[in-house]
Coordinates of C-alpha atoms and ligand atoms in Angstrom, one line a residue:
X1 CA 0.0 0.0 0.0
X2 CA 1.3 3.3 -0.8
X3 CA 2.3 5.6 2.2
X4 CA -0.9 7.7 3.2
X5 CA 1.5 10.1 4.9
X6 CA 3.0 13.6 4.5
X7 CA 5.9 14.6 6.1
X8 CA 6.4 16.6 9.5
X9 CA 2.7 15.7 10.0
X10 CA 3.2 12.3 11.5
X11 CA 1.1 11.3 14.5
X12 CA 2.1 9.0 17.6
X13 CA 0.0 6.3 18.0
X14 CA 0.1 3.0 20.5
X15 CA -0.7 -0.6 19.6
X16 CA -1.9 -3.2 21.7
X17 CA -1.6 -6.8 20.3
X18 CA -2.7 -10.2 21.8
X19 CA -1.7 -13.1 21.4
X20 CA -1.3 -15.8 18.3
X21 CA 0.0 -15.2 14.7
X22 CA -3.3 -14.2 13.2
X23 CA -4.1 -11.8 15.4
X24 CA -0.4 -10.2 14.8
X25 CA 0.1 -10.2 11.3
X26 CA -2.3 -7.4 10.9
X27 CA -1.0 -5.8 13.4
X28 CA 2.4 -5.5 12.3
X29 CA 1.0 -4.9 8.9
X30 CA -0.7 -1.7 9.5
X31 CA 1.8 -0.6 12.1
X32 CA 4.3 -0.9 9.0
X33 CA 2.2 0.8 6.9
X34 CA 1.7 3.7 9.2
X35 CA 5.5 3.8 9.9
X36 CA 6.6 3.9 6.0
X37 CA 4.6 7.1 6.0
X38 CA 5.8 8.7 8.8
X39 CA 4.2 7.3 12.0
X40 CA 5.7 6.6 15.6
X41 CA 4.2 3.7 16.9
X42 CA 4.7 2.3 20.1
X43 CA 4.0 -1.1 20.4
X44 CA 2.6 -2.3 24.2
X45 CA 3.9 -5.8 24.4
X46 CA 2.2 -8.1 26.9
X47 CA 4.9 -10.2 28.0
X48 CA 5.7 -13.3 28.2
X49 CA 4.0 -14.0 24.7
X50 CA 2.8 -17.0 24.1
X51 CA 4.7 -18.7 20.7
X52 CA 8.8 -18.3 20.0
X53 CA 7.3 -16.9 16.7
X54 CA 5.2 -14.2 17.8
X55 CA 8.5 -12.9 19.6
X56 CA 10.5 -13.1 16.4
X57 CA 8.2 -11.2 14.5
X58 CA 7.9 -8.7 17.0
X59 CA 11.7 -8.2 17.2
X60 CA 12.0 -8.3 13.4
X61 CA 9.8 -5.3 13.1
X62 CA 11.1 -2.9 16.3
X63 CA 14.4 -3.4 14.9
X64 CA 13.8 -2.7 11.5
X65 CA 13.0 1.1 12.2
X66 CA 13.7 4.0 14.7
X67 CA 9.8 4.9 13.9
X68 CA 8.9 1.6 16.5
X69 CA 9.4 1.6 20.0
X70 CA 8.6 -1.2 22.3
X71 CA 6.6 -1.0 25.9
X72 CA 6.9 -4.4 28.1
X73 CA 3.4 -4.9 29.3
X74 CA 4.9 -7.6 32.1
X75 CA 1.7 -9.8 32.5
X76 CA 1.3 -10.5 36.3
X77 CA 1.0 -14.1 37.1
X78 CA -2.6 -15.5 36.1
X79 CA -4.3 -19.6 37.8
X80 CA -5.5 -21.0 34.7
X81 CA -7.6 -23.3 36.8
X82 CA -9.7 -20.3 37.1
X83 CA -10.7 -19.5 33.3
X84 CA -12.7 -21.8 31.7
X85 CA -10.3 -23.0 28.8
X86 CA -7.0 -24.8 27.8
X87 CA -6.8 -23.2 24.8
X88 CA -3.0 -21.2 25.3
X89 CA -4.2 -18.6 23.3
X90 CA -7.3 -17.7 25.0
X91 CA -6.0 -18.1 27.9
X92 CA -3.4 -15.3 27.2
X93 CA -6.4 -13.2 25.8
X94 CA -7.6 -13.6 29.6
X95 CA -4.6 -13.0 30.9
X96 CA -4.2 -9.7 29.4
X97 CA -7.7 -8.8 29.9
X98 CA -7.5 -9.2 33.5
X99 CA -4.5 -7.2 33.9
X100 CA -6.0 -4.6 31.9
X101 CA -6.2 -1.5 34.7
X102 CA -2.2 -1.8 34.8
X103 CA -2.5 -0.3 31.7
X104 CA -3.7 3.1 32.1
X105 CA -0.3 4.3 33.8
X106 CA 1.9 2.6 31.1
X107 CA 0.0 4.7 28.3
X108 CA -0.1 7.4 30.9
X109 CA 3.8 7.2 30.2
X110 CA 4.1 7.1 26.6
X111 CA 6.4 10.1 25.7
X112 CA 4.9 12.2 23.3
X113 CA 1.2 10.9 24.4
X114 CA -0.4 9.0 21.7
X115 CA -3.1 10.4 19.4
X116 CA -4.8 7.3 20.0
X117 CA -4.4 3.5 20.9
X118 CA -5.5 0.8 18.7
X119 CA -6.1 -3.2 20.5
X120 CA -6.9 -5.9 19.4
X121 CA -10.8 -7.1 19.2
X122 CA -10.0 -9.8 21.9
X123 CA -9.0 -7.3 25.0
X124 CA -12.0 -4.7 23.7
X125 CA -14.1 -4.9 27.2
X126 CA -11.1 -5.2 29.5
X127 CA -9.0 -1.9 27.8
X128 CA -12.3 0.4 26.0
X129 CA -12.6 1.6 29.8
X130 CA -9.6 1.9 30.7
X131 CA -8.5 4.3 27.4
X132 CA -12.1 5.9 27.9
X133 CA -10.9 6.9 31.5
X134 CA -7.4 8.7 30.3
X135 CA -9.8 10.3 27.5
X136 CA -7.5 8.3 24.6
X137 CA -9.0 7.5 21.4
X138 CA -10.1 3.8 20.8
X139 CA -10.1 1.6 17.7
X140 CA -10.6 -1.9 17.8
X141 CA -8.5 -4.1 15.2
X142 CA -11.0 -6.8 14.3
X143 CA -8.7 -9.3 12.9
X144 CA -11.2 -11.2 10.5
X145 CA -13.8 -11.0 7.9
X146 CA -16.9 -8.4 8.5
X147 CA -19.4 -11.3 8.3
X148 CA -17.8 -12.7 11.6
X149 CA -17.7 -9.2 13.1
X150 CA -21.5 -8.6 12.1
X151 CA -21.9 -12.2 14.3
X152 CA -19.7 -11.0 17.2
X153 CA -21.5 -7.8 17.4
X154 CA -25.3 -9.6 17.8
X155 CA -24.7 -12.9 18.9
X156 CA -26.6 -14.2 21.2
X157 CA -29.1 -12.0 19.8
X158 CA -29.5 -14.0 16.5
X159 CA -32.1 -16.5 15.1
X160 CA -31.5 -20.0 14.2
X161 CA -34.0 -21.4 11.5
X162 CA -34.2 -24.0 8.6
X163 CA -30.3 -24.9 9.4
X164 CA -29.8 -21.4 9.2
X165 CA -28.5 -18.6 11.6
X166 CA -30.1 -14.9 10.7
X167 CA -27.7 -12.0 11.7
X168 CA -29.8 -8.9 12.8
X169 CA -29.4 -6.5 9.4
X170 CA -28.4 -9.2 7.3
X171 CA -30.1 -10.3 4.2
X172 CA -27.6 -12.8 3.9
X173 CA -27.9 -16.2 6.4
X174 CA -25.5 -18.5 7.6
X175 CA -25.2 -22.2 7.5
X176 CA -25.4 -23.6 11.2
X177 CA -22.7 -25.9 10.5
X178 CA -20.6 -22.7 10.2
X179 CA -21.1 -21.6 13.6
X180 CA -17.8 -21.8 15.9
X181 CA -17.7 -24.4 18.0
X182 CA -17.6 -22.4 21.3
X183 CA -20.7 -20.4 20.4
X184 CA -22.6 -23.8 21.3
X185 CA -21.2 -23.2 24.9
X186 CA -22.3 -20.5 26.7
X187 CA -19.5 -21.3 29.8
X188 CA -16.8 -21.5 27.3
X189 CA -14.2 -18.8 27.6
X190 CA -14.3 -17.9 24.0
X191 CA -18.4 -17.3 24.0
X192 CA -17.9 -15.3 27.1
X193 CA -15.2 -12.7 25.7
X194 CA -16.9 -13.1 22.5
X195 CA -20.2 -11.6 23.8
X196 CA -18.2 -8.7 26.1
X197 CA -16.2 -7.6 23.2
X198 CA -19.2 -7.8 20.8
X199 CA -20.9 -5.4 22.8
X200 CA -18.1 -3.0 23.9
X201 CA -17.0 -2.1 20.3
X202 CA -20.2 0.0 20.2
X203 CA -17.7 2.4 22.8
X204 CA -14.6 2.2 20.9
X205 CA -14.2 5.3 18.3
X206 CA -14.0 2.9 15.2
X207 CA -13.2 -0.6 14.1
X208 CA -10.9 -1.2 11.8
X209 CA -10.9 -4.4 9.8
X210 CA -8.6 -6.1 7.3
X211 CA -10.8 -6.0 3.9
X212 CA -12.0 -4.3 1.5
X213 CA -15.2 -3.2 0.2
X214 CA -15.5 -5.5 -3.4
X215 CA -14.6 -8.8 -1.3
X216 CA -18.2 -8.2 1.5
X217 CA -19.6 -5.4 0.1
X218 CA -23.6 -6.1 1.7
X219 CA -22.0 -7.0 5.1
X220 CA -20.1 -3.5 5.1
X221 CA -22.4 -1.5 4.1
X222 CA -25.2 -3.0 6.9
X223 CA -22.6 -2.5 9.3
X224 CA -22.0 1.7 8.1
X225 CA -25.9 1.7 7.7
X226 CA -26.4 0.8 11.5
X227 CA -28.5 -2.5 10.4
X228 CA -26.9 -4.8 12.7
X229 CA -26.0 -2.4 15.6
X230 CA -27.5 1.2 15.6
X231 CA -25.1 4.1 16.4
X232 CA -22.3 1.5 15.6
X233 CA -18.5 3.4 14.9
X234 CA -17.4 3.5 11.9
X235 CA -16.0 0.1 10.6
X236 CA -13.0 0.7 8.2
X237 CA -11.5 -1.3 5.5
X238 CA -8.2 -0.6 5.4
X239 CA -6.9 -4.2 3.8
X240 CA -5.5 -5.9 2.2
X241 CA -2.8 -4.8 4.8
X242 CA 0.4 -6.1 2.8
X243 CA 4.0 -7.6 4.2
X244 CA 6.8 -4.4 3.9
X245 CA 8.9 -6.1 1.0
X246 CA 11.5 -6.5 3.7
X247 CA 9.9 -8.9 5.8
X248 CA 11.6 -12.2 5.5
X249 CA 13.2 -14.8 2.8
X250 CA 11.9 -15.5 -0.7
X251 CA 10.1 -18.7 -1.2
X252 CA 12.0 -22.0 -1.0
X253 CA 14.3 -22.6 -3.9
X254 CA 12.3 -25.9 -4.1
X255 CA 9.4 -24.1 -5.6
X256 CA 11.6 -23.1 -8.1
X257 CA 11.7 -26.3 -9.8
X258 CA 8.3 -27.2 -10.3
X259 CA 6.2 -26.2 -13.2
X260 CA 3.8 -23.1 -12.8
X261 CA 0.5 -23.4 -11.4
X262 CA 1.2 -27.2 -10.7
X263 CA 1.8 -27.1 -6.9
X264 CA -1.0 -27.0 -4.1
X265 CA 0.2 -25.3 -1.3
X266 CA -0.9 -26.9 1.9
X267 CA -1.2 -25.2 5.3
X268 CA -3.4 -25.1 8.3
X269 CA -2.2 -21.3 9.7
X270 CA 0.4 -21.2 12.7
X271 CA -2.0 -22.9 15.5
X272 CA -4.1 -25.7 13.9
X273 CA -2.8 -29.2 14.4
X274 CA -5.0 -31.9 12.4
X275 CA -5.5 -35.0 14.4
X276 CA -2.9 -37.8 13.4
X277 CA -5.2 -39.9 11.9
X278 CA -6.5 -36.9 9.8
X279 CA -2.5 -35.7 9.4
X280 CA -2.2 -39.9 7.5
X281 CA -5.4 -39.7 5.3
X282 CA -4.5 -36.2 4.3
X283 CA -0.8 -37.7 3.4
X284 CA -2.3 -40.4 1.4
X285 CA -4.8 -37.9 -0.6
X286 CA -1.4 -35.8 -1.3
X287 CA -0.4 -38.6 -2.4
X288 CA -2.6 -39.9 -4.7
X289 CA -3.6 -36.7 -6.5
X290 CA -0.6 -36.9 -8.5
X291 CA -0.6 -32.9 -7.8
X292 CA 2.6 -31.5 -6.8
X293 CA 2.1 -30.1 -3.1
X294 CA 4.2 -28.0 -0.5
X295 CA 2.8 -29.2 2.5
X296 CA 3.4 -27.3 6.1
X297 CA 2.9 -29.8 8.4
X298 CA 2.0 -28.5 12.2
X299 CA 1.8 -31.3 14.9
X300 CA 1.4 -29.2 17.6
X301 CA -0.4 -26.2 18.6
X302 CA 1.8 -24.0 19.6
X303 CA 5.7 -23.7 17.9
X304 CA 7.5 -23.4 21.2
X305 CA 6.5 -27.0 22.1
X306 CA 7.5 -28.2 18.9
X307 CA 11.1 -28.4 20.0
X308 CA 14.1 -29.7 17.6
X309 CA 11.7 -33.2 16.9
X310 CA 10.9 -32.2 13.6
X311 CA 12.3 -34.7 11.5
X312 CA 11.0 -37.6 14.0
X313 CA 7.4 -36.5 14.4
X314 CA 7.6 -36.4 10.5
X315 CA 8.4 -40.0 10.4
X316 CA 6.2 -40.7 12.8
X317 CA 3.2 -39.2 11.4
X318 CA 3.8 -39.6 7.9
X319 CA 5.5 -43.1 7.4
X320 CA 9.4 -43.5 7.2
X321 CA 9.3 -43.9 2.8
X322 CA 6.7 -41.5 2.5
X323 CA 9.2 -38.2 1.9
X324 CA 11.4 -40.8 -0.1
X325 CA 8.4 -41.8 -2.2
X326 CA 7.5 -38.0 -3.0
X327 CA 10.5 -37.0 -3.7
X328 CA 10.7 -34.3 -6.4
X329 CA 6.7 -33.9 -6.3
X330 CA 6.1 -33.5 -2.9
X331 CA 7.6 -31.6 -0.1
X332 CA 6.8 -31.5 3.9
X333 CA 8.4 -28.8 6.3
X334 CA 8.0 -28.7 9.3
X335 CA 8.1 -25.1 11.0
X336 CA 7.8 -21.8 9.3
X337 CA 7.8 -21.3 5.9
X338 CA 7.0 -17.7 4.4
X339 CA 4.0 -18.0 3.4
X340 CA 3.6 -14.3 1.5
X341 CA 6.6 -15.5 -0.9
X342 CA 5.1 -19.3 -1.2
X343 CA 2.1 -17.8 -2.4
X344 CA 3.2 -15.5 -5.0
X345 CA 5.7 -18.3 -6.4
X346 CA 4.7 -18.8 -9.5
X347 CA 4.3 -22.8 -8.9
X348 CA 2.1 -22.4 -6.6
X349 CA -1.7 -22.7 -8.3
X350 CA -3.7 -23.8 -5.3
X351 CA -4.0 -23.3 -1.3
X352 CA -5.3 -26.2 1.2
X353 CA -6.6 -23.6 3.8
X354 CA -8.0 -23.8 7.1
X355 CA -9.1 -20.4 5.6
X356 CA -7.7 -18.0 8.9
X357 CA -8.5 -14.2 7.9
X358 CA -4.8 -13.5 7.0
X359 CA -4.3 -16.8 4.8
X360 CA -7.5 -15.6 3.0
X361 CA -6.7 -12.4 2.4
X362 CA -3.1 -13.3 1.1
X363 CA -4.3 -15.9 -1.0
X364 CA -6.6 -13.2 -2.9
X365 CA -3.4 -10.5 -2.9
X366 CA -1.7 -13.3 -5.5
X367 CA -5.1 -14.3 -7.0
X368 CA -4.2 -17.8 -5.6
X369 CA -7.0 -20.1 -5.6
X370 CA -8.4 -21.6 -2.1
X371 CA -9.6 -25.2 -1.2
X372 CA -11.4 -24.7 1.9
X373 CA -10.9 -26.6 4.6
X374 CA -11.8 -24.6 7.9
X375 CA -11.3 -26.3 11.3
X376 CA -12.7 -23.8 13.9
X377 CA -13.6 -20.6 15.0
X378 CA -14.3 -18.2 12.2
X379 CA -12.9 -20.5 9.7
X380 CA -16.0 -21.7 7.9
X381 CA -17.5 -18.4 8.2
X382 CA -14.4 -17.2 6.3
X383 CA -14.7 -20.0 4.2
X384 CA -18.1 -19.0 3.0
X385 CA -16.5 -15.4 2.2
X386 CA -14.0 -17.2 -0.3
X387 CA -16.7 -19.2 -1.6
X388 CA -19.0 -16.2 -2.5
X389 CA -16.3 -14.2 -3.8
X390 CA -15.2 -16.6 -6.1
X391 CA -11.9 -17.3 -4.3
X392 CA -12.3 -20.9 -4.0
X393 CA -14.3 -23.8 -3.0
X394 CA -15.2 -25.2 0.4
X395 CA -16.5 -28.5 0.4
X396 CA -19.0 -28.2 3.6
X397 CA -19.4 -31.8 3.8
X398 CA -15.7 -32.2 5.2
X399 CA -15.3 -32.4 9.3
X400 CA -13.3 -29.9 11.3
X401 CA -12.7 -29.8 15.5
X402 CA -15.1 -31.6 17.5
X403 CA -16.8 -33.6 14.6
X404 CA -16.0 -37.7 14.7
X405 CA -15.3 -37.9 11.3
X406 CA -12.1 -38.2 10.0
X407 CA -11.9 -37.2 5.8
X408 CA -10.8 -40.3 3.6
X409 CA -7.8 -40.1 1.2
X410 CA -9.8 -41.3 -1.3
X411 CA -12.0 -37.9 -1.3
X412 CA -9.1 -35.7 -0.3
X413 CA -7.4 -37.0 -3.4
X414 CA -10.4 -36.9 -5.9
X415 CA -11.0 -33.1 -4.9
X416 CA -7.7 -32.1 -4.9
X417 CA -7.9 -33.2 -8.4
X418 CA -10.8 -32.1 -9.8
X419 CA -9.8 -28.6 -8.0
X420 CA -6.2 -28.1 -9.5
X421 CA -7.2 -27.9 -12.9
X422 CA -10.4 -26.1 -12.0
X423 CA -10.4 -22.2 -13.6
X424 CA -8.8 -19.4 -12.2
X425 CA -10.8 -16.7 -13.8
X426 CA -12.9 -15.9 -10.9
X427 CA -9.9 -15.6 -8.0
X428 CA -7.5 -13.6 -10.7
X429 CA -10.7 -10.5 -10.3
X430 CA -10.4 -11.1 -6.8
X431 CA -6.6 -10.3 -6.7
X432 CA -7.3 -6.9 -9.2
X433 CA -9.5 -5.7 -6.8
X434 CA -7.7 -6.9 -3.6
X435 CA -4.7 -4.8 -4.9
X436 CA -6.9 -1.6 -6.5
X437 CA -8.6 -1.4 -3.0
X438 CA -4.6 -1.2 -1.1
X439 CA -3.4 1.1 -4.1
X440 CA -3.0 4.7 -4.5
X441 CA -7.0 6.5 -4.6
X442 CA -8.3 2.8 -4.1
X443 CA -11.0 2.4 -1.7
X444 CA -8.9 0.9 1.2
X445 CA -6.3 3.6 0.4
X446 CA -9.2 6.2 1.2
X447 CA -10.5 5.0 4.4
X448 CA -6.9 4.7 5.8
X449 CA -5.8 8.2 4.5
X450 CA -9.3 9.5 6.4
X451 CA -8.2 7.9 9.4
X452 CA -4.7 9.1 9.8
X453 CA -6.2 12.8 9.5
X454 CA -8.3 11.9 12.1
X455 CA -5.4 11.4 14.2
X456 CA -3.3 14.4 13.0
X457 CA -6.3 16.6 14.1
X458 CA -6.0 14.9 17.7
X459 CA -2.0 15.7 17.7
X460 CA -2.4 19.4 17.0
Ligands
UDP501 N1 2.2 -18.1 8.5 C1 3.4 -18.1 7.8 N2 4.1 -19.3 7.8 C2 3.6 -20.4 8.3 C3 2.4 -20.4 9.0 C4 1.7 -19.2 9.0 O1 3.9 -17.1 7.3 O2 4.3 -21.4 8.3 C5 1.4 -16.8 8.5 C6 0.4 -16.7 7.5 O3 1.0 -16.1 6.3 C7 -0.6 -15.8 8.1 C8 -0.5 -16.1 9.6 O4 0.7 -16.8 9.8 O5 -0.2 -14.4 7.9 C9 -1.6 -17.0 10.1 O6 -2.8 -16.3 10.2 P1 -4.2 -16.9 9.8 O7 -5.2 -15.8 10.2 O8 -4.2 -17.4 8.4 O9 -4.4 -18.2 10.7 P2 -4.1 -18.6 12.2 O10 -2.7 -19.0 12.3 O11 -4.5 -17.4 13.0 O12 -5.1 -19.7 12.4

């Protein structure tokens, strides 16, 4: 995205992430964006975080520029056995939440003040008070699509009918099946800070959201119209928010050697871990497609467990011949791969997604073609987004987290198939207007360029 900055003019603004890569990535990618034209950010960290790569990316970014400046949020200790969850991440989403009043005299101390602070969704009913009370501006980052915000801002108040939940406002319905597991569970730590935060952002002073107006046009404009929430703040498309062209390697040189468009890139995001019996079928539907694949292969939840195993939960999972029996068609890495560069390879023609926000907005950026296969949360709302936009495919029928089923190789293998040499007509529109919305007088472009005046007027 072009730099929506003049000179001399440049506001201070604070950043409060939370915890897990896709909730991050954005972060980082507007913080960059604001820095290239002219922006001091200061990024509150809440520390210790919870994966090694989280830290990295961090680092990468506070390093890369005078413009960042880093605040230690030091998160006091926190009895898990008292939040009803194991999930690492939520419970670090807690964590912060509940040490949110130590907050107001760290911002307190951010030298020049801030023209305003922008958090992520997750901590919105712990910190909107908290900024409220030291009269900062608030905006909420709301790290997926606008079809899941329009659900977090009304659920519980929606309607389930005909295998269908209605979304006050919303013309359009959604599948039941599509509802995140958690949501079924009103004790569940998720539902609980899902239903707070839903109804806080009606406080903040806007919400800005990774998309753009061509990829959920109705579900935008409902939300601006005051359909689902009346009086709602402003919710801004600002995406797609894109790497800086300095962040990180190329693509692996093994790419390089397979034929365009012939390689499906395979990748459940940085905290989804199929089951093992799952992790074998998909192998043997890999391998049986005949497709060339680049598979990303997560064992574990969270990296830092992961350890220096690699090679032997490979084996272990996969079969000791099975890297020697795909050799030169298939390849299998364990740990982080860059998934920006992997995607605009050339090679790559298709994306195995569990469909998080950021893999589907990157995979539209390159025009890259999605086969949908959400595992939780917002992933088969998301899922439904690529599948209207003409993205990709989502084959509903196919189980994610909580369901018995496991998918057969035999399927996995046939739609891999039939989706690799499927057209690309429909996802290489997406990608034009992905990239006219993030370029110069594009829409995203726009909104952003609004907002950062918004903020100069606070600084003067
Ligand atoms: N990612 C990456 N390399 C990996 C795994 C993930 O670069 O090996 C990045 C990916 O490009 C995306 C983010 O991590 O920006 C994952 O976010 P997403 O919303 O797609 O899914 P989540 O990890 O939150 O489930």
């Amino acid at each position: 995205m072009a730099p929506v900055m003049s000179e001399g003019e440049a506001p201070h603004l604070a950043l409060l992430p939370s915890a897990g890569m896709g909730h991050l990535t954005p972060f980082l990618r507007l913080a960059a964006m604001l820095a290239s034209g002219g922006a001091a950010i200061t990024f509150i960290c809440p520390t210790p975080v919870v994966s090694a790569a989280e830290a990295a990316q961090i680092d990468d970014l506070v390093s890369s520029s005078p413009s960042f400046r880093r605040l230690e949020f030091p998160l006091p200790p926190f009895d898990v056995s008292t939040a009803a969850s194991k999930d690492p991440f939520f419970l670090q989403f807690e964590s912060i939440r509940r040490a949110a009043s130590l907050l107001a005299p760290i911002l307190s101390s951010v030298s020049p003040p801030p023209s305003a602070l922008i958090l992520d969704v997750t901590l919105t009913s712990a910190v909107v008070p908290v900024a409220r009370a030291i009269s900062l501006p608030v905006y909420i980052m709301f790290t997926s699509s606008v079809w899941m915000l329009s659900l977090c801002l009304s659920f519980p108040r929606t309607a389930s009918r005909d295998g269908a939940i209605e979304v006050p406002g919303l013309a359009e319905t959604l599948p039941s099946i599509a509802l995140p597991q958690a949501l079924r569970d009103p004790k569940n730590l998720f539902t609980i800070q899902f239903c707070e935060n839903g109804k806080a952002m009606a406080d903040a002073d806007g919400i800005i959201v990774n998309t753009w107006e061509a990829l959920e046009p109705a579900t935008l404009a409902a939300l601006n119209a005051g359909k689902v929430v009346p009086g709602l703040p402003p919710v801004i498309p600002v995406g797609p928010l894109h790497p800086s062209e300095k962040s990180g390697p190329s693509a692996l040189p093994w790419l390089d050697a397979q034929p365009d468009s012939s390689v499906i890139y395979v990748s459940f995001g940085s905290r989804t871990a199929l089951p093992p019996d799952q992790i074998r079928e998909l192998a043997a539907g890999l391998e049986n497609s005949g497709c060339g694949f680049l598979w990303v292969l997560k064992t574990k939840k969270v990296d830092k467990e992961e350890g220096e195993d690699g090679e032997r939960a490979m084996n272990e999972f996969l079969g000791e011949d099975f890297l020697e029996r795909m050799e030169g068609r298939g390849k299998v890495v364990k740990g982080w791969v860059n998934q920006q560069a992997v995607l605009r390879h050339p090679a790559v023609g298709g994306f195995l997604s569990h469909c998080g926000w950021n893999s589907v907005t990157e995979a539209a950026v390159s025009g890259v073609r999605v086969l949908a296969w959400p595992r939780h949360g917002d992933q088969r709302i998301n899922a439904m987004v690529v599948e209207k936009s003409g993205l990709g495919e989502w084959p509903k029928e196919w189980s994610w987290d909580g369901d018995d089923e496991t998918v057969r190789g035999e399927e996995i293998s046939r739609r891999i198939g039939a989706f690799m040499v499927g057209s690309a007509a429909a996802a290489a529109k997406v990608k034009e207007q992905a990239n006219g919305a993030a370029s110069d007088g594009g829409s995203s472009h726009r909104h952003l360029e609004h907002l950062v005046a918004k903020f100069k007027i606070r600084r003067h």
